Short mmCIF file of C-alpha atoms in Angstrom, two decimals:
data_model
loop_
_atom_site.label_atom_id
_atom_site.label_comp_id
_atom_site.label_asym_id
_atom_site.label_seq_id
_atom_site.Cartn_x
_atom_site.Cartn_y
_atom_site.Cartn_z
CA GLN A 1 125.28 115.70 114.34
CA ARG A 2 124.37 114.80 110.67
CA GLY A 3 126.47 112.28 109.13
CA ASP A 4 127.99 111.07 112.71
CA THR A 5 128.48 107.46 113.42
CA LEU A 6 127.91 106.49 117.07
CA PRO A 7 131.76 105.54 117.76
CA GLY A 8 132.72 109.07 116.90
CA LEU A 9 130.26 110.01 119.09
CA LEU A 10 131.43 108.15 121.78
CA ALA A 11 134.85 109.14 120.89
CA ARG A 12 134.24 112.87 121.60
CA LEU A 13 132.88 111.69 125.20
CA ALA A 14 136.14 110.22 126.05
CA ILE A 15 134.81 107.02 126.70
CA GLY A 16 137.08 104.04 126.37
CA GLU A 17 137.02 101.28 123.62
CA ALA A 18 135.62 98.49 126.58
CA ASP A 19 132.34 100.59 127.39
CA THR A 20 132.01 101.73 123.42
CA GLN A 21 131.75 98.20 122.78
CA ARG A 22 129.11 97.82 125.12
CA LEU A 23 127.24 100.83 124.01
CA LEU A 24 127.18 99.58 120.35
CA ARG A 25 125.35 96.36 121.70
CA LEU A 26 122.67 98.06 123.36
CA ARG A 27 119.29 98.52 121.81
CA GLU A 28 118.40 101.99 122.99
CA THR A 29 121.50 103.41 121.49
CA ARG A 30 119.86 102.99 118.20
CA LEU A 31 117.27 105.58 119.07
CA LEU A 32 120.17 108.17 118.65
CA ARG A 33 118.97 110.76 115.93
CA PRO A 34 120.66 113.85 114.48
CA GLY A 35 120.40 116.86 116.79
CA THR A 36 119.69 114.51 120.29
CA ILE A 37 121.76 116.17 123.07
CA VAL A 38 123.84 113.42 125.05
CA THR A 39 125.02 114.04 128.54
CA ALA A 40 127.65 111.88 129.71
CA GLU A 41 129.70 111.20 133.20
CA VAL A 42 133.19 109.56 132.18
CA ARG A 43 136.29 109.13 134.61
CA ALA A 44 139.50 110.77 133.91
CA GLY A 45 142.64 110.59 135.42
CA THR A 46 142.90 107.24 136.87
CA GLU A 47 143.42 103.85 135.95
CA ASN A 48 140.12 103.77 135.13
CA GLU A 49 140.35 106.68 132.44
CA GLY A 50 137.42 106.31 129.69
CA ASP A 51 134.80 104.26 131.76
CA LEU A 52 131.33 105.59 132.25
CA VAL A 53 129.40 106.72 135.07
CA TRP A 54 126.54 107.52 133.14
CA LEU A 55 125.00 108.34 130.13
CA THR A 56 121.56 110.31 129.32
CA PHE A 57 119.43 111.45 126.16
CA LEU A 58 116.28 112.17 125.33
CA GLY A 59 114.64 108.99 123.29
CA SER A 60 111.31 108.63 121.37
CA ARG A 61 107.78 109.63 122.95
CA ASP A 62 109.23 112.01 125.63
CA THR A 63 111.00 109.13 127.41
CA MET A 64 115.02 109.74 128.94
CA VAL A 65 117.14 107.24 128.40
CA ARG A 66 119.93 106.82 131.05
CA ILE A 67 122.79 104.04 130.70
CA GLU A 68 124.70 103.35 133.80
CA ARG A 69 127.78 101.48 135.12
CA VAL A 70 126.56 98.34 137.34
CA GLY A 71 129.60 96.71 138.35
CA GLN A 72 131.42 95.80 135.39
CA GLY A 73 128.44 96.12 132.94
CA LEU A 74 126.05 99.01 131.61
CA VAL A 75 122.21 98.78 131.82
CA ALA A 76 119.94 100.95 130.23
CA SER A 77 116.81 102.31 131.43
CA GLU A 78 113.70 104.53 130.31
CA GLN A 79 111.55 106.96 132.10
CA ARG A 80 109.22 110.08 131.50
CA ALA A 81 111.24 112.90 130.77
CA PRO A 82 110.27 115.89 133.24
CA ILE A 83 109.18 118.31 130.35
CA THR A 84 108.36 121.56 131.42
CA THR A 85 106.30 123.91 129.59
CA ARG A 86 106.41 128.03 129.67
CA THR A 87 104.96 130.54 127.49
CA GLU A 88 106.94 132.64 125.06
CA LEU A 89 105.34 135.97 123.26
CA LYS A 90 106.93 137.15 120.13
CA SER A 91 106.16 139.63 117.25
CA SER A 92 107.74 140.20 113.74
CA VAL A 93 106.82 142.01 110.59
CA ILE A 94 106.56 140.60 106.88
CA ARG A 95 109.46 141.48 104.71
CA SER A 96 109.19 138.60 102.66
CA SER A 97 107.55 135.44 103.90
CA LEU A 98 105.67 134.31 106.96
CA PHE A 99 108.58 131.64 107.30
CA ALA A 100 111.59 134.72 106.89
CA ALA A 101 109.60 136.44 109.67
CA THR A 102 108.73 133.67 112.21
CA ASP A 103 112.89 132.78 111.69
CA ALA A 104 114.10 136.49 112.24
CA ALA A 105 112.20 136.42 115.61
CA GLY A 106 113.43 133.33 116.81
CA ILE A 107 109.89 131.67 116.52
CA PRO A 108 110.08 127.49 115.47
CA ASP A 109 108.20 126.70 112.22
CA GLY A 110 105.87 124.67 113.93
CA VAL A 111 104.29 127.86 115.46
CA ALA A 112 104.38 129.53 111.79
CA ILE A 113 102.54 126.67 110.66
CA GLN A 114 99.90 126.93 113.46
CA LEU A 115 99.79 130.52 112.21
CA ALA A 116 98.88 130.06 108.99
CA ASP A 117 96.23 127.32 109.77
CA ILE A 118 94.82 129.70 112.64
CA PHE A 119 93.68 132.78 110.21
CA GLY A 120 93.66 130.35 106.71
CA SER A 121 90.02 131.04 106.46
CA ASP A 122 90.82 134.87 106.27
CA ILE A 123 94.26 135.49 104.86
CA ASP A 124 95.48 133.64 101.79
CA PHE A 125 99.21 133.38 103.09
CA HIS A 126 100.47 132.36 99.27
CA ARG A 127 98.90 135.71 97.88
CA GLU A 128 97.93 138.57 100.24
CA LEU A 129 100.78 138.47 102.45
CA ARG A 130 102.03 142.30 102.33
CA ARG A 131 105.69 143.80 103.28
CA GLY A 132 104.80 145.78 106.30
CA ASP A 133 102.32 142.99 107.62
CA ARG A 134 102.80 142.10 111.26
CA PHE A 135 102.12 139.62 113.88
CA SER A 136 102.04 138.74 117.28
CA VAL A 137 101.57 135.38 119.33
CA VAL A 138 101.89 133.97 122.65
CA TYR A 139 102.68 130.48 122.07
CA GLU A 140 103.61 127.24 124.72
CA MET A 141 107.36 126.18 124.93
CA HIS A 142 108.26 122.81 126.08
CA SER A 143 111.45 121.78 127.17
CA VAL A 144 113.84 119.35 129.43
CA ASP A 145 116.27 120.34 131.65
CA GLY A 146 116.46 124.03 130.50
CA ARG A 147 116.77 122.95 126.79
CA PRO A 148 113.93 123.50 124.35
CA LEU A 149 112.55 120.37 123.00
CA ARG A 150 109.49 121.73 120.75
CA ALA A 151 106.68 124.19 120.40
CA GLY A 152 103.37 123.63 121.90
CA ARG A 153 99.91 124.95 120.74
CA ILE A 154 99.53 128.77 119.48
CA LEU A 155 97.24 130.37 122.86
CA ALA A 156 96.33 133.56 121.03
CA ALA A 157 98.15 135.23 117.93
CA GLU A 158 97.09 138.47 116.05
CA PHE A 159 98.03 139.25 112.48
CA VAL A 160 97.60 143.14 110.85
CA ASN A 161 97.25 141.88 106.89
CA GLN A 162 96.76 145.08 104.58
CA GLY A 163 95.75 146.92 107.39
CA ARG A 164 93.20 144.66 108.67
CA THR A 165 93.41 142.88 112.35
CA HIS A 166 92.83 139.60 113.08
CA ARG A 167 92.95 137.98 116.72
CA ALA A 168 92.62 134.33 117.60
CA VAL A 169 92.46 133.00 120.96
CA SER A 170 92.60 129.29 122.01
CA HIS A 171 89.52 127.53 123.61
CA ALA A 172 88.33 124.03 123.63
CA ASP A 173 89.90 122.16 120.57
CA GLY A 174 89.63 125.05 118.56
CA TYR A 175 90.89 128.93 117.96
CA PHE A 176 87.82 131.79 118.42
CA ALA A 177 87.93 135.69 117.90
CA PRO A 178 87.72 137.45 121.04
CA ASP A 179 83.98 138.02 120.64
CA GLY A 180 83.38 134.22 120.59
CA LYS A 181 83.10 133.67 116.62
CA ASN A 182 84.76 130.48 115.22
CA LEU A 183 87.84 131.04 113.50
CA ARG A 184 87.30 127.86 111.65
CA LYS A 185 84.82 127.62 108.75
CA ALA A 186 82.87 124.60 109.05
CA LEU A 187 83.80 124.06 105.18
CA LEU A 188 87.47 124.47 103.71
CA ARG A 189 87.61 126.19 100.69
CA SER A 190 89.76 123.71 99.19
CA PRO A 191 90.69 119.93 99.64
CA LEU A 192 94.56 120.34 98.66
CA GLU A 193 97.00 122.20 101.17
CA LEU A 194 98.53 123.83 97.99
CA SER A 195 98.21 123.64 94.60
CA ARG A 196 96.93 125.68 91.18
CA ILE A 197 93.56 125.36 89.30
CA SER A 198 94.45 123.73 86.02
CA SER A 199 90.59 124.41 84.84
CA GLY A 200 87.58 126.36 86.58
CA PHE A 201 84.00 126.19 86.91
CA GLY A 202 81.79 126.65 84.11
CA MET A 203 81.87 126.10 80.18
CA ARG A 204 85.14 124.76 78.73
CA LYS A 205 85.80 122.45 76.08
CA HIS A 206 85.83 118.53 77.44
CA PRO A 207 89.07 117.02 76.67
CA PHE A 208 87.91 113.45 75.97
CA LEU A 209 84.40 114.40 74.03
CA GLN A 210 85.78 117.67 72.83
CA SER A 211 82.82 119.20 73.05
CA TRP A 212 81.87 122.42 75.26
CA ARG A 213 79.99 121.13 78.22
CA ALA A 214 79.46 122.88 81.36
CA HIS A 215 82.36 121.74 84.61
CA GLN A 216 80.61 121.38 87.19
CA GLY A 217 83.49 121.45 89.46
CA VAL A 218 87.05 122.60 89.95
CA ASP A 219 90.29 120.97 88.90
CA TYR A 220 93.41 120.94 90.61
CA ALA A 221 96.83 120.18 89.23
CA ALA A 222 98.59 117.72 91.54
CA PRO A 223 101.43 115.02 91.80
CA ALA A 224 99.82 112.07 91.50
CA GLY A 225 99.84 110.70 94.84
CA THR A 226 99.09 114.14 96.85
CA ARG A 227 96.95 113.89 99.77
CA VAL A 228 93.28 114.66 99.13
CA ARG A 229 91.37 116.25 102.34
CA SER A 230 88.00 116.37 103.19
CA VAL A 231 86.87 120.19 103.43
CA GLY A 232 84.53 119.07 106.43
CA ASP A 233 82.66 116.99 108.84
CA GLY A 234 80.46 114.32 106.92
CA VAL A 235 79.38 110.88 105.87
CA ILE A 236 80.79 109.20 102.86
CA GLU A 237 77.83 108.69 100.98
CA PHE A 238 79.43 107.24 98.03
CA ALA A 239 83.20 105.70 97.63
CA GLY A 240 84.03 103.64 94.44
CA ARG A 241 84.23 103.81 90.82
CA GLN A 242 81.92 105.88 89.08
CA GLY A 243 81.65 106.35 84.98
CA GLY A 244 84.16 109.10 84.21
CA TYR A 245 84.74 110.43 87.69
CA GLY A 246 87.01 107.08 87.88
CA ASN A 247 87.42 106.66 91.83
CA VAL A 248 85.55 109.31 93.64
CA VAL A 249 84.53 109.86 96.83
CA ILE A 250 80.91 111.50 97.79
CA ILE A 251 80.42 113.35 101.34
CA ARG A 252 77.15 114.40 102.54
CA HIS A 253 78.05 117.47 105.39
CA ASP A 254 74.28 118.55 106.08
CA SER A 255 70.68 118.01 104.74
CA ARG A 256 71.99 120.71 101.54
CA ASN A 257 75.90 120.63 101.40
CA SER A 258 77.75 117.59 99.62
CA THR A 259 81.34 117.62 98.19
CA TRP A 260 82.87 115.14 95.17
CA TYR A 261 86.36 114.47 94.99
CA ALA A 262 87.20 112.48 91.98
CA HIS A 263 89.95 110.79 89.46
CA LEU A 264 91.45 109.26 92.75
CA LYS A 265 94.57 107.13 92.35
CA ALA A 266 93.48 105.25 96.19
CA PHE A 267 91.33 106.08 98.66
CA GLY A 268 92.04 107.06 102.29
CA ARG A 269 92.33 104.37 105.21
CA GLY A 270 88.54 103.50 106.46
CA ILE A 271 87.32 105.20 103.62
CA ARG A 272 83.57 103.46 102.66
CA ASN A 273 80.29 103.93 102.34
CA GLY A 274 78.50 105.08 105.93
CA ALA A 275 81.73 106.00 107.39
CA ARG A 276 81.79 109.26 109.36
CA VAL A 277 84.91 111.67 108.35
CA ALA A 278 86.13 114.80 110.22
CA GLN A 279 87.48 117.95 108.67
CA GLY A 280 91.03 117.41 107.28
CA ASP A 281 90.59 113.75 107.14
CA THR A 282 92.34 112.11 103.99
CA VAL A 283 89.57 110.94 101.64
CA GLY A 284 92.22 109.87 98.89
CA LEU A 285 95.17 110.32 96.69
CA VAL A 286 95.38 112.20 93.49
CA GLY A 287 95.17 110.24 90.36
CA GLN A 288 93.91 109.80 86.89
CA THR A 289 91.09 107.32 86.96
CA GLY A 290 88.45 107.95 84.80
CA TRP A 291 88.07 110.51 81.89
CA ALA A 292 91.23 112.33 82.95
CA THR A 293 94.23 113.37 80.66
CA GLY A 294 96.68 113.56 83.86
CA PRO A 295 97.06 113.64 87.61
CA HIS A 296 94.55 115.67 89.09
CA LEU A 297 91.79 116.31 91.62
CA HIS A 298 88.09 117.16 90.28
CA PHE A 299 86.44 119.28 93.03
CA GLU A 300 82.38 119.60 93.37
CA PHE A 301 80.55 121.48 95.92
CA ARG A 302 77.23 120.96 95.71
CA ILE A 303 73.96 122.88 97.43
CA ALA A 304 70.45 120.70 97.23
CA GLY A 305 72.02 118.77 94.35
CA ALA A 306 72.88 121.76 92.34
CA ALA A 307 76.67 122.09 91.54
CA ARG A 308 78.14 125.58 92.67
CA ASN A 309 81.45 127.20 91.51
CA PRO A 310 83.53 125.81 94.95
CA LEU A 311 86.01 129.14 95.18
CA ALA A 312 82.92 131.82 95.13
CA VAL A 313 80.01 129.94 96.99
CA PRO A 314 79.75 131.35 101.08
CA LEU A 315 81.11 129.23 103.30
CA PRO A 316 79.27 128.25 106.31
CA ALA A 317 80.71 129.75 109.52
CA GLY A 318 81.71 127.40 112.12
CA THR A 319 80.08 127.12 115.47
CA PRO A 320 80.64 129.85 118.35
CA VAL A 321 81.62 129.70 121.50
CA ALA A 322 78.32 128.50 123.40
CA ARG A 323 76.32 131.04 125.42
CA HIS A 324 77.10 128.94 128.46
CA ASP A 325 80.53 129.08 128.24
CA MET A 326 80.71 132.71 127.06
CA ASP A 327 81.86 133.65 130.91
CA ALA A 328 84.31 130.90 130.97
CA PHE A 329 85.65 131.89 127.41
CA LEU A 330 86.22 136.01 128.23
CA ALA A 331 87.82 135.28 131.40
CA ARG A 332 90.64 133.09 129.41
CA ALA A 333 90.45 135.41 126.19
CA GLN A 334 90.93 138.66 128.14
CA PRO A 335 94.23 138.17 129.74
CA LEU A 336 95.54 136.81 126.82
CA ILE A 337 94.52 139.62 124.22
CA ALA A 338 95.80 142.26 126.83
CA GLN A 339 99.41 140.19 126.11
CA LEU A 340 99.18 140.63 122.39
CA GLY A 341 98.45 144.80 123.16
CA LEU A 342 101.19 144.64 124.96
CA LEU A 343 103.12 143.02 122.17
CA ALA A 344 101.74 144.94 118.89
CA ASN A 345 102.72 148.39 121.39
CA SER A 346 106.32 147.18 121.96
CA GLN A 347 106.73 146.44 118.25
CA VAL A 348 105.61 150.02 117.31
CA ALA A 349 107.93 151.29 119.83
#
């Protein structure tokens, strides 16, 4: 339990003082964290009352720690935990927020986060959710000895937002609509996971020069040190200091599209000229370098060298399921879509 001490835990298990001291000296018992379930067999009603026979708990990296009596001492060992995976089917209705709805249905937070990520290109989960929106989800749940361990990946999901139905099926390393369309855009709309816009695209009064000039990007207000992510796969064209931009990263995504990330406090690990980055990789941290009156990210989207409004430019779609892989995709997708249909019908009933 939170605030527990190891001696207090061992006392609740009725382990005697001698074995308690032995356990305190073992390196493995330092792996115990709040929420860990500890199971033990302890002798009782004999002259050896309080002696530990064995004790087990799930350690880090999905290993099962076992401590058992050998002679007069205790010996610890670790082995891979016997993890089993089952499929869970859940549905819920939005009353106030996504997390409140998943909590009400007993759906783990990790699944809620995946839902927001899968449908994030089509639904703004901060502004577009409405009371009465509903969703169904089929996901993996990992357990050890019948006890839930953690949620796995979503296998399929349906989200009905403002009357529009969105469906997703997992395939390879992504999520696709039932017709094979990739739900992940080739480029994300925003380089920050959650922030507010402090200065939009277009004409504005320059904070340093105090004259009206075209603002060629969007400024996102965020605390210094906030992670800045690449909006798409690409190659670092420039990473360094550049005039009023301060510390800036320029990523070339393809022959036409490039993005700029300016005023950074620091660069991400491995961010250097010529390095390849994947969508979502950390390119740097929000800062106040160059011409900046406070910590924020200046983000530019350029097409063929011309600055375009990142909030309005059409984003290129991700690669759909390959034609030669379509039969295998449909064979996997159709049973999952049928399960989503059953969930939706049972919810209506």
